[in-house]
PDB file of C-alpha atoms and ligand atoms in Angstrom:
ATOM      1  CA  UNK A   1      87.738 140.071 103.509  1.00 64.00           C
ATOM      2  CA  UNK A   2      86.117 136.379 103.003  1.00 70.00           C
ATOM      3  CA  UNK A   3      82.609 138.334 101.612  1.00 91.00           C
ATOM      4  CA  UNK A   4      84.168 140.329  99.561  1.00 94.00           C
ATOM      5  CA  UNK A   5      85.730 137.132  97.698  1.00 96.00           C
ATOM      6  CA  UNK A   6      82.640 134.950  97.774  1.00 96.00           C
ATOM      7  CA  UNK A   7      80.650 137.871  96.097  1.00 97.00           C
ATOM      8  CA  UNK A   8      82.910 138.162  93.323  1.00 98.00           C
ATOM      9  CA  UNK A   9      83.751 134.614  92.688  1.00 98.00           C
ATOM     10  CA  UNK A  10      79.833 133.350  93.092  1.00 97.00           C
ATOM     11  CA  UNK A  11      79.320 137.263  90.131  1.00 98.00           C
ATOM     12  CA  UNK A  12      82.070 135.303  88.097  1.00 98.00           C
ATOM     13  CA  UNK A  13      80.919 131.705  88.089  1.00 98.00           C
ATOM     14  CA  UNK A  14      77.346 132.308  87.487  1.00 98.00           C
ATOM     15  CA  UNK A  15      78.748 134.489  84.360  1.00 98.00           C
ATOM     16  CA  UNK A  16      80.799 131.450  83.374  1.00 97.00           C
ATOM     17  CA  UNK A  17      84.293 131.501  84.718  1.00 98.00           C
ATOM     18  CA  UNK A  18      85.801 128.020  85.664  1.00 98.00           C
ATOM     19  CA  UNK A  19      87.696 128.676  88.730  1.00 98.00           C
ATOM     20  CA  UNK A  20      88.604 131.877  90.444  1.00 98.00           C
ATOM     21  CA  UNK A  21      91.244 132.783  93.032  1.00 98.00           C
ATOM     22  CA  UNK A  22      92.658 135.184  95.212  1.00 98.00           C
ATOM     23  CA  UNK A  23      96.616 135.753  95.823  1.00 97.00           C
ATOM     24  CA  UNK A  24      98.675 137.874  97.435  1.00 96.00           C
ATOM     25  CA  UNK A  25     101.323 138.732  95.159  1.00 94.00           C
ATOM     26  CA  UNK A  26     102.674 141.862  97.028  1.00 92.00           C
ATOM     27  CA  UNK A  27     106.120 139.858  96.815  1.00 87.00           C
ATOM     28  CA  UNK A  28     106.204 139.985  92.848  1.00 85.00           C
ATOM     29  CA  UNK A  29     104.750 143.223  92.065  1.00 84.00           C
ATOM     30  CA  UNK A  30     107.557 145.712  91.680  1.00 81.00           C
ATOM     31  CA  UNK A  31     107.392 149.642  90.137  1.00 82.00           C
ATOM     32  CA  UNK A  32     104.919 151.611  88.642  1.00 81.00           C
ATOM     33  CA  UNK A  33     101.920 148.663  90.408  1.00 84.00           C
ATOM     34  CA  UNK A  34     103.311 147.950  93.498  1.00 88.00           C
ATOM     35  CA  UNK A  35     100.468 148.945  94.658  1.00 93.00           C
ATOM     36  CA  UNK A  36      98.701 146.397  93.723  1.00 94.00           C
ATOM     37  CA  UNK A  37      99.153 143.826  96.180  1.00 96.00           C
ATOM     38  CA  UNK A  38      96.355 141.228  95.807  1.00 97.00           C
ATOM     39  CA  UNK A  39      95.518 139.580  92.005  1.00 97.00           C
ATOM     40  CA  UNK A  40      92.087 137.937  91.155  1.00 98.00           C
ATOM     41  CA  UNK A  41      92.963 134.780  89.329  1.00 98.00           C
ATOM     42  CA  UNK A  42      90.309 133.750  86.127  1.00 98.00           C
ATOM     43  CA  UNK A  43      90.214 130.260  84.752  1.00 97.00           C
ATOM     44  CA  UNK A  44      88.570 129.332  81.417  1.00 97.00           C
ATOM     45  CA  UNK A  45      87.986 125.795  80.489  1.00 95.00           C
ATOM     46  CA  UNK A  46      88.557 126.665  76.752  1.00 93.00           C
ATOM     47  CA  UNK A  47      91.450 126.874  74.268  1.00 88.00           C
ATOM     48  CA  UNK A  48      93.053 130.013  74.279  1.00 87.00           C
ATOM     49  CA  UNK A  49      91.526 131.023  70.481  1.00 89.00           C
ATOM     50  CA  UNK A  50      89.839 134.459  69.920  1.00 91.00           C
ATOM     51  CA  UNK A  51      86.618 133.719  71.365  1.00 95.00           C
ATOM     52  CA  UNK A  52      88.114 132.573  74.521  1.00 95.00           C
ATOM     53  CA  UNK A  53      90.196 135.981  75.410  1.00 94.00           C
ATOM     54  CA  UNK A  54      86.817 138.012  74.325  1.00 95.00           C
ATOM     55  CA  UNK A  55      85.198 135.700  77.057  1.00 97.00           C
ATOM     56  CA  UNK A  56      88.108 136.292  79.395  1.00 97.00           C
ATOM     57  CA  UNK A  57      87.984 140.112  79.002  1.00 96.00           C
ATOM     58  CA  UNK A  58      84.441 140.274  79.312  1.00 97.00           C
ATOM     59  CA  UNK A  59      85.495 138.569  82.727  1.00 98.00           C
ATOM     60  CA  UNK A  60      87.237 141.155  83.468  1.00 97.00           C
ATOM     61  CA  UNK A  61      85.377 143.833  82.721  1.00 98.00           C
ATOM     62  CA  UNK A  62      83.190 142.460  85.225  1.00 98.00           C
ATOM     63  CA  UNK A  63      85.774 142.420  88.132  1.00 98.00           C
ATOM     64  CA  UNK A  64      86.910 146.360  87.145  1.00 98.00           C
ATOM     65  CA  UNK A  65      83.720 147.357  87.120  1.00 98.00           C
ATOM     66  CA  UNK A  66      82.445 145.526  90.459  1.00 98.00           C
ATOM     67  CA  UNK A  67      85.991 147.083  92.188  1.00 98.00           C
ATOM     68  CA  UNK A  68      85.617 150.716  90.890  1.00 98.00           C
ATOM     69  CA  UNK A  69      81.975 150.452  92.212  1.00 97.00           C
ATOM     70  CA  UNK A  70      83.796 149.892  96.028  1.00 97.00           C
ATOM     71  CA  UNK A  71      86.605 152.265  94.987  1.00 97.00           C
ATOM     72  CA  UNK A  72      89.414 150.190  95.118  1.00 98.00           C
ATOM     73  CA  UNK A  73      92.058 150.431  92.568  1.00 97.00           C
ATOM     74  CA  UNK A  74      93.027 148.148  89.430  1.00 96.00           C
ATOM     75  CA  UNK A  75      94.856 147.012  86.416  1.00 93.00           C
ATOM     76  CA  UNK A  76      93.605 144.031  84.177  1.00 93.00           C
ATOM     77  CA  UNK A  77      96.017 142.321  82.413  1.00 90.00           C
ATOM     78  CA  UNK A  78      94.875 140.905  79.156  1.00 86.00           C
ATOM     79  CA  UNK A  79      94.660 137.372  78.707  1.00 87.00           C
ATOM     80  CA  UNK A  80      97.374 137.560  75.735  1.00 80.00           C
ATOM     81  CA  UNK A  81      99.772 140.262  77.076  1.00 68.00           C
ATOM     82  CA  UNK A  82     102.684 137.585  76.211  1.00 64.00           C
ATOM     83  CA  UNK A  83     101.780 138.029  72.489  1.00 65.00           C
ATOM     84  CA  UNK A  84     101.359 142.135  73.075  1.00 63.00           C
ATOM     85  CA  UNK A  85     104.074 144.336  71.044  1.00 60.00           C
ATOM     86  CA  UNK A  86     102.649 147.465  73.756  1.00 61.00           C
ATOM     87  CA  UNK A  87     105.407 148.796  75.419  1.00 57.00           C
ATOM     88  CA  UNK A  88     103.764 149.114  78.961  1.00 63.00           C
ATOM     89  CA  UNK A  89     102.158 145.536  78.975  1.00 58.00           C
ATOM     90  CA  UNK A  90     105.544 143.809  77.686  1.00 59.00           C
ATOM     91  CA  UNK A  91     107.209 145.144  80.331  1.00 60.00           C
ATOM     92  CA  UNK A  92     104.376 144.152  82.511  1.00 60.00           C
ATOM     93  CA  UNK A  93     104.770 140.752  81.344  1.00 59.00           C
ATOM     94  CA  UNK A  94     108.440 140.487  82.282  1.00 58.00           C
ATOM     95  CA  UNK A  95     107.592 141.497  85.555  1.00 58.00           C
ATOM     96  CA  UNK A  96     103.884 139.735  86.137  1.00 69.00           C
ATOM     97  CA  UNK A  97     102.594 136.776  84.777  1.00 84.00           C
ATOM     98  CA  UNK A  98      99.241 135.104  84.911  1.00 92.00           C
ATOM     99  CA  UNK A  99     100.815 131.655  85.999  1.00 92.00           C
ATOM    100  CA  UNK A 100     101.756 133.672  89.169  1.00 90.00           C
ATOM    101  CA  UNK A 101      98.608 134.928  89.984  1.00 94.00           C
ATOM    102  CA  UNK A 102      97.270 131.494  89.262  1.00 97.00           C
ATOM    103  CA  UNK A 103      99.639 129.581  91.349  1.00 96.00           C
ATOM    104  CA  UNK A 104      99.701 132.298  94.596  1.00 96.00           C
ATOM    105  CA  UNK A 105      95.925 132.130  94.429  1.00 97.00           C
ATOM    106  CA  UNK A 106      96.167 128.030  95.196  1.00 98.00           C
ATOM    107  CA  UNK A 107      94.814 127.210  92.247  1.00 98.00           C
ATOM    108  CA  UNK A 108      97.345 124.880  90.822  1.00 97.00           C
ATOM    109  CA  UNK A 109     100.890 124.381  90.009  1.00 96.00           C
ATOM    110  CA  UNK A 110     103.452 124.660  87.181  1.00 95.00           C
ATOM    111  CA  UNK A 111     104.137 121.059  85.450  1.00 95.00           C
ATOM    112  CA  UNK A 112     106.868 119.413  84.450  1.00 95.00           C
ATOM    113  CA  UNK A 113     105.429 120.856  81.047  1.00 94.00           C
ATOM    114  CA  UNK A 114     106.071 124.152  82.304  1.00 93.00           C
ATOM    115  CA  UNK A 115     102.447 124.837  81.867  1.00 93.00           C
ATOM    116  CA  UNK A 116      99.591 125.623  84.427  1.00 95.00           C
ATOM    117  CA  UNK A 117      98.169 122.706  86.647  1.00 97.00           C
ATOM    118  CA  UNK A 118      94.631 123.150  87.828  1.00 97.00           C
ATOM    119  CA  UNK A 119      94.344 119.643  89.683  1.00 96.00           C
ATOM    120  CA  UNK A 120      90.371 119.254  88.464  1.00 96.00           C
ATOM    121  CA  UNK A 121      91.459 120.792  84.436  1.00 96.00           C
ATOM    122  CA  UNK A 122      94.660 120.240  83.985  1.00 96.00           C
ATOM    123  CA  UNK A 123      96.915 122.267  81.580  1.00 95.00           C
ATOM    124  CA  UNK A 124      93.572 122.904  79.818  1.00 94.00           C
ATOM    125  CA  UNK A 125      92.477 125.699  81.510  1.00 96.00           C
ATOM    126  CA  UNK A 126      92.992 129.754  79.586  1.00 95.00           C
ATOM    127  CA  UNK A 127      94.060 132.638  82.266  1.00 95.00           C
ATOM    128  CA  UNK A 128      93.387 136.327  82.848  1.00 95.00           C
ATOM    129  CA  UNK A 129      94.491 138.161  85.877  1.00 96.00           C
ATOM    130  CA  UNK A 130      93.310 141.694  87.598  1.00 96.00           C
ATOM    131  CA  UNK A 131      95.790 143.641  90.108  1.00 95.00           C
ATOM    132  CA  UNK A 132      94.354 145.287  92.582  1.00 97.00           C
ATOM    133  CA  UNK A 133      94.117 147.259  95.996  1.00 97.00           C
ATOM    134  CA  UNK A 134      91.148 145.676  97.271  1.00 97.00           C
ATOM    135  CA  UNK A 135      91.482 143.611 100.805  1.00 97.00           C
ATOM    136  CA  UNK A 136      90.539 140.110  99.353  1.00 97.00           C
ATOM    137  CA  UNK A 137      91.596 136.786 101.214  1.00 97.00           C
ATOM    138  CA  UNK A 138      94.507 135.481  99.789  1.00 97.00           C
ATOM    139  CA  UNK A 139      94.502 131.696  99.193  1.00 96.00           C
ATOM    140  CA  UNK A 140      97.043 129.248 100.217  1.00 96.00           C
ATOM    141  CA  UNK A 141      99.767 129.793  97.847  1.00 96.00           C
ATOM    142  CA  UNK A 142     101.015 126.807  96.049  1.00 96.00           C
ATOM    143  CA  UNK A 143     104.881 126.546  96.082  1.00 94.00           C
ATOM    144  CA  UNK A 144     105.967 123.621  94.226  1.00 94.00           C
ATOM    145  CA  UNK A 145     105.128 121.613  91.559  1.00 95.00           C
ATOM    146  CA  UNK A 146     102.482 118.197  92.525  1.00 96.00           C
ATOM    147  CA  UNK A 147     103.271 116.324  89.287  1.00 96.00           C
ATOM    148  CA  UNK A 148     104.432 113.449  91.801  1.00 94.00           C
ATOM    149  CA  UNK A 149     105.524 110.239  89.796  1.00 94.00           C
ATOM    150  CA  UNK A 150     103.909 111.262  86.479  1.00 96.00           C
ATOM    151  CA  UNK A 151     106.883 111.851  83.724  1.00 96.00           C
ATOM    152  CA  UNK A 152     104.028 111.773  80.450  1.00 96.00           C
ATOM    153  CA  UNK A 153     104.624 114.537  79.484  1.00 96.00           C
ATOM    154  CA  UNK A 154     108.636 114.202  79.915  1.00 96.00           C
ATOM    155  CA  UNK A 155     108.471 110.848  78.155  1.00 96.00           C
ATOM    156  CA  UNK A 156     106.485 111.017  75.241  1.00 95.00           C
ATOM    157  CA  UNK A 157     107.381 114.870  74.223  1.00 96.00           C
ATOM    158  CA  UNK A 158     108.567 114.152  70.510  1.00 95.00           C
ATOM    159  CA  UNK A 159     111.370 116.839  70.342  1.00 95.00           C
ATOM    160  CA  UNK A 160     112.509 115.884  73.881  1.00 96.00           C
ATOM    161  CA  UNK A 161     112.266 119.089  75.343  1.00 95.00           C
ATOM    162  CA  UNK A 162     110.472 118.482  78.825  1.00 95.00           C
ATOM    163  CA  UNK A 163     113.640 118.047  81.459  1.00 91.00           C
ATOM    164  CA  UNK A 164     112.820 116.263  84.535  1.00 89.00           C
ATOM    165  CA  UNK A 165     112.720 119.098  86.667  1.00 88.00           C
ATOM    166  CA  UNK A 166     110.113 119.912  89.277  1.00 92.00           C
ATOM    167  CA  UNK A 167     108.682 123.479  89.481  1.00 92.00           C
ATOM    168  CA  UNK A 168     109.356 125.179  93.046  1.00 91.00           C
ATOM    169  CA  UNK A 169     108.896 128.588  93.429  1.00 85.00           C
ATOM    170  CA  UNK A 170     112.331 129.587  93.243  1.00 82.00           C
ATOM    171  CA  UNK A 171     113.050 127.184  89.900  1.00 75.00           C
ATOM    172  CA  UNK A 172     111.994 129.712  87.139  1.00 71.00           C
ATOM    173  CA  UNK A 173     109.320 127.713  84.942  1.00 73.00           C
ATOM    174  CA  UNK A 174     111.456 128.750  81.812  1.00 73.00           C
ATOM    175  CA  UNK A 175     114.413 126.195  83.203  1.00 83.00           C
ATOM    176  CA  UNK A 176     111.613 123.506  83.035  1.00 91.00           C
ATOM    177  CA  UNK A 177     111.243 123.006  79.063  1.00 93.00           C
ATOM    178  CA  UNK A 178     113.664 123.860  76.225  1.00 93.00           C
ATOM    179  CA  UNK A 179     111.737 126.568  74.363  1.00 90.00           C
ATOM    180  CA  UNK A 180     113.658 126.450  71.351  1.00 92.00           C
ATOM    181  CA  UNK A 181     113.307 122.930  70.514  1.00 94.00           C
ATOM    182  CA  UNK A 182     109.829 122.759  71.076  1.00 93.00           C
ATOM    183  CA  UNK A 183     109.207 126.004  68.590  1.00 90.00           C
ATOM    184  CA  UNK A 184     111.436 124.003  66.034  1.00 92.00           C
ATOM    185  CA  UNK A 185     109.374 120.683  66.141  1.00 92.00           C
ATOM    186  CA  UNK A 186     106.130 122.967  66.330  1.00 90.00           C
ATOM    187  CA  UNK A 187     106.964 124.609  63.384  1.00 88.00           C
ATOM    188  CA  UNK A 188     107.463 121.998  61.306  1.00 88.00           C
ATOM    189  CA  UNK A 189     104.697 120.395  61.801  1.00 84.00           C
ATOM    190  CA  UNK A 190     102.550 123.147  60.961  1.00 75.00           C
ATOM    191  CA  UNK A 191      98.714 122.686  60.330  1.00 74.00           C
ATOM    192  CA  UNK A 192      96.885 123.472  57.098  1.00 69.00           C
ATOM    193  CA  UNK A 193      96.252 126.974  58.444  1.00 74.00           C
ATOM    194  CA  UNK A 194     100.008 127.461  58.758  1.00 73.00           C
ATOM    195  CA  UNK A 195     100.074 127.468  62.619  1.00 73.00           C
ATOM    196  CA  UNK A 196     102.548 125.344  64.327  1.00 69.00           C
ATOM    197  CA  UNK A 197     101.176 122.741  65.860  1.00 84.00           C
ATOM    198  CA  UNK A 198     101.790 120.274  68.645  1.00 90.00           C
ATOM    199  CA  UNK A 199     100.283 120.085  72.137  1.00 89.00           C
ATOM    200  CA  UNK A 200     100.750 116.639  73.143  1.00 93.00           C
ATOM    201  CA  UNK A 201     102.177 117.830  76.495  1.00 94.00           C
ATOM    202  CA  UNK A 202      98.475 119.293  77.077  1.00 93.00           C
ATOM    203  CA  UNK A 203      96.606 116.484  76.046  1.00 91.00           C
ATOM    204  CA  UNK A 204      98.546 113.813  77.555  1.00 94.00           C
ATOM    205  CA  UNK A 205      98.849 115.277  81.145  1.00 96.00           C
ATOM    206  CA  UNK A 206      96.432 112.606  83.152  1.00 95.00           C
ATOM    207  CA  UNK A 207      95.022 115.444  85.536  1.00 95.00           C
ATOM    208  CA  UNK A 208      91.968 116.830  83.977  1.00 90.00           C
ATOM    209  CA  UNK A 209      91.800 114.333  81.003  1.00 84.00           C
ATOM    210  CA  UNK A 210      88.381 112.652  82.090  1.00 73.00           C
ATOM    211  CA  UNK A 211      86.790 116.224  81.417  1.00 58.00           C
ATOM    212  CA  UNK A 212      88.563 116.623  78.004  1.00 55.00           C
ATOM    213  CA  UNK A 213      86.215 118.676  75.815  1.00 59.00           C
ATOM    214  CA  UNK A 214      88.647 119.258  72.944  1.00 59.00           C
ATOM    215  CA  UNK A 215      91.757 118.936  71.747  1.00 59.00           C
ATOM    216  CA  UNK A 216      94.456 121.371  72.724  1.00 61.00           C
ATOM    217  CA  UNK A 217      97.405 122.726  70.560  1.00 59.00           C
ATOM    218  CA  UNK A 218     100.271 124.166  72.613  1.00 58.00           C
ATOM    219  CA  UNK A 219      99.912 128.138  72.597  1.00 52.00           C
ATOM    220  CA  UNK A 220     103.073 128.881  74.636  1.00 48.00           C
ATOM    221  CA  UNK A 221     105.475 127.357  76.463  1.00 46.00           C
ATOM    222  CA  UNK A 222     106.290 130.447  78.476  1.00 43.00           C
TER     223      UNK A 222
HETATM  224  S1  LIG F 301     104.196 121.272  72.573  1.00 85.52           S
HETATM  225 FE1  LIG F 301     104.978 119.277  71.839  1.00 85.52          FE
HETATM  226  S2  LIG F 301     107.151 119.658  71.389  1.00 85.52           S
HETATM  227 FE2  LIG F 301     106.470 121.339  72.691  1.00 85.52          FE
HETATM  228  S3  LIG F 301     106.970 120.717  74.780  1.00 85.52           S
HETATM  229 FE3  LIG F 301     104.837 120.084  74.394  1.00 85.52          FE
HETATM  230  S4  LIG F 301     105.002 117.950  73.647  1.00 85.52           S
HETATM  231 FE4  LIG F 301     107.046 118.882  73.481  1.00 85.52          FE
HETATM  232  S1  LIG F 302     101.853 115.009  82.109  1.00 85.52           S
HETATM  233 FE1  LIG F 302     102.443 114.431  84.201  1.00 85.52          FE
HETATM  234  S2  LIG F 302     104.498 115.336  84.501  1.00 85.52           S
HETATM  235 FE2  LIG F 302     103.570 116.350  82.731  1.00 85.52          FE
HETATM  236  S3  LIG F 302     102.606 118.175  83.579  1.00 85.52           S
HETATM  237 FE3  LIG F 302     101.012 116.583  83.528  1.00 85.52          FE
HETATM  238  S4  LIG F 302     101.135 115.628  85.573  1.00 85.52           S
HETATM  239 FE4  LIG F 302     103.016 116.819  85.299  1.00 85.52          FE
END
């Protein structure tokens, strides 16, 4: 339903999200919210630090509130669920991520840095996701990765832990970087604050990079 989208994307823009998309994700969702077929899809232009989850589940709040008022049904996932120890949301997590959401909606793709590519922001954009009933439009769905001949990321990654691999929708995005080693050369070179620290695979990634408002650390790899 094409008004039903441009009233809640034109509600979430003019509250400050970045982008916002639609998918249909009845292929994914499995269980206890199969249910919930379609996913609104809620880019930040920030960090992912405190502030910018409170902003993202303020977000949501918004989108709950404006589908109860219509009846439809819902679940928002939180913007962190990958850090959650909650029993329900981790198992949530394994089953439902917000890079899915992100990339059925159309709104990007998963890089060779096995990170989220918005082609405007770039890896630089933070993501929160809401399940629901309601008959939105689904967006084209984007399948596999658009990284093209760009191998940054692969090249200059100082623990060597970006493969060459394109994403495709049936490549799992884990197969696309070597978790381990990156957490290894993260964590030792923590900060002052005694975070590990790295995120060259953000900054460097050309799409996005002429809007750069700050530097990015990596927060997951995931
Ligand atoms: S955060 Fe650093 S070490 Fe980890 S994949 Fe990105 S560039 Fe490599
Ligand atoms: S730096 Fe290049 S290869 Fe890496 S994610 Fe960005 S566009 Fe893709």
């Amino acid at each position: 339903m094409e008004s039903l989208n441009h009233e809640l994307k034109e509600l979430l823009i003019s509250l400050g999200a970045t982008v916002v998309g639609f998918a249909d994700v009845s292929m994914v969702v499995k269980g206890d919210i199969a249910h919930l077929k379609k996913a609104v899809s809620i880019g930040l232009n920030r960090r992912l630090t405190d502030r910018t989850i409170e902003i993202l589940e303020d977000l949501q709040k918004v989108v709950t509130l404006f589908l109860r008022k219509r009846g439809f049904r819902y679940l928002a996932i939180p913007p962190d669920s990958s850090k959650r120890s909650d029993k329900f949301i981790s198992r949530l997590y394994g089953l439902f991520t917000h890079k899915i959401a992100a990339t059925c909606s159309g709104l990007g793709w998963i890089g060779r840095n096995g990170l989220f590519i918005n082609p405007q922001y770039g890896p630089r954009l933070s993501l929160a996701t809401v399940l629901t009933d309601a008959p939105f439009e689904p967006g084209s769905p984007i399948e596999k990765g658009l990284c093209g001949s760009c191998f940054l990321c692969v090249r200059y990654c100082p623990a060597n832990a970006i493969n060459e691999k394109d994403w495709s929708i049936d490549r799992p995005y884990e197969e696309l970087v070597d978790i381990k080693r990156c957490e290894e050369y993260r964590r030792s070179r923590k900060t002052i604050s005694g975070k590990p620290n790295c995120g060259l695979c953000i900054n460097i990634c050309p799409f996005g990079r002429k809007i750069l408002k700050e530097v990015y650390v990596c927060q997951n790899t995931g």
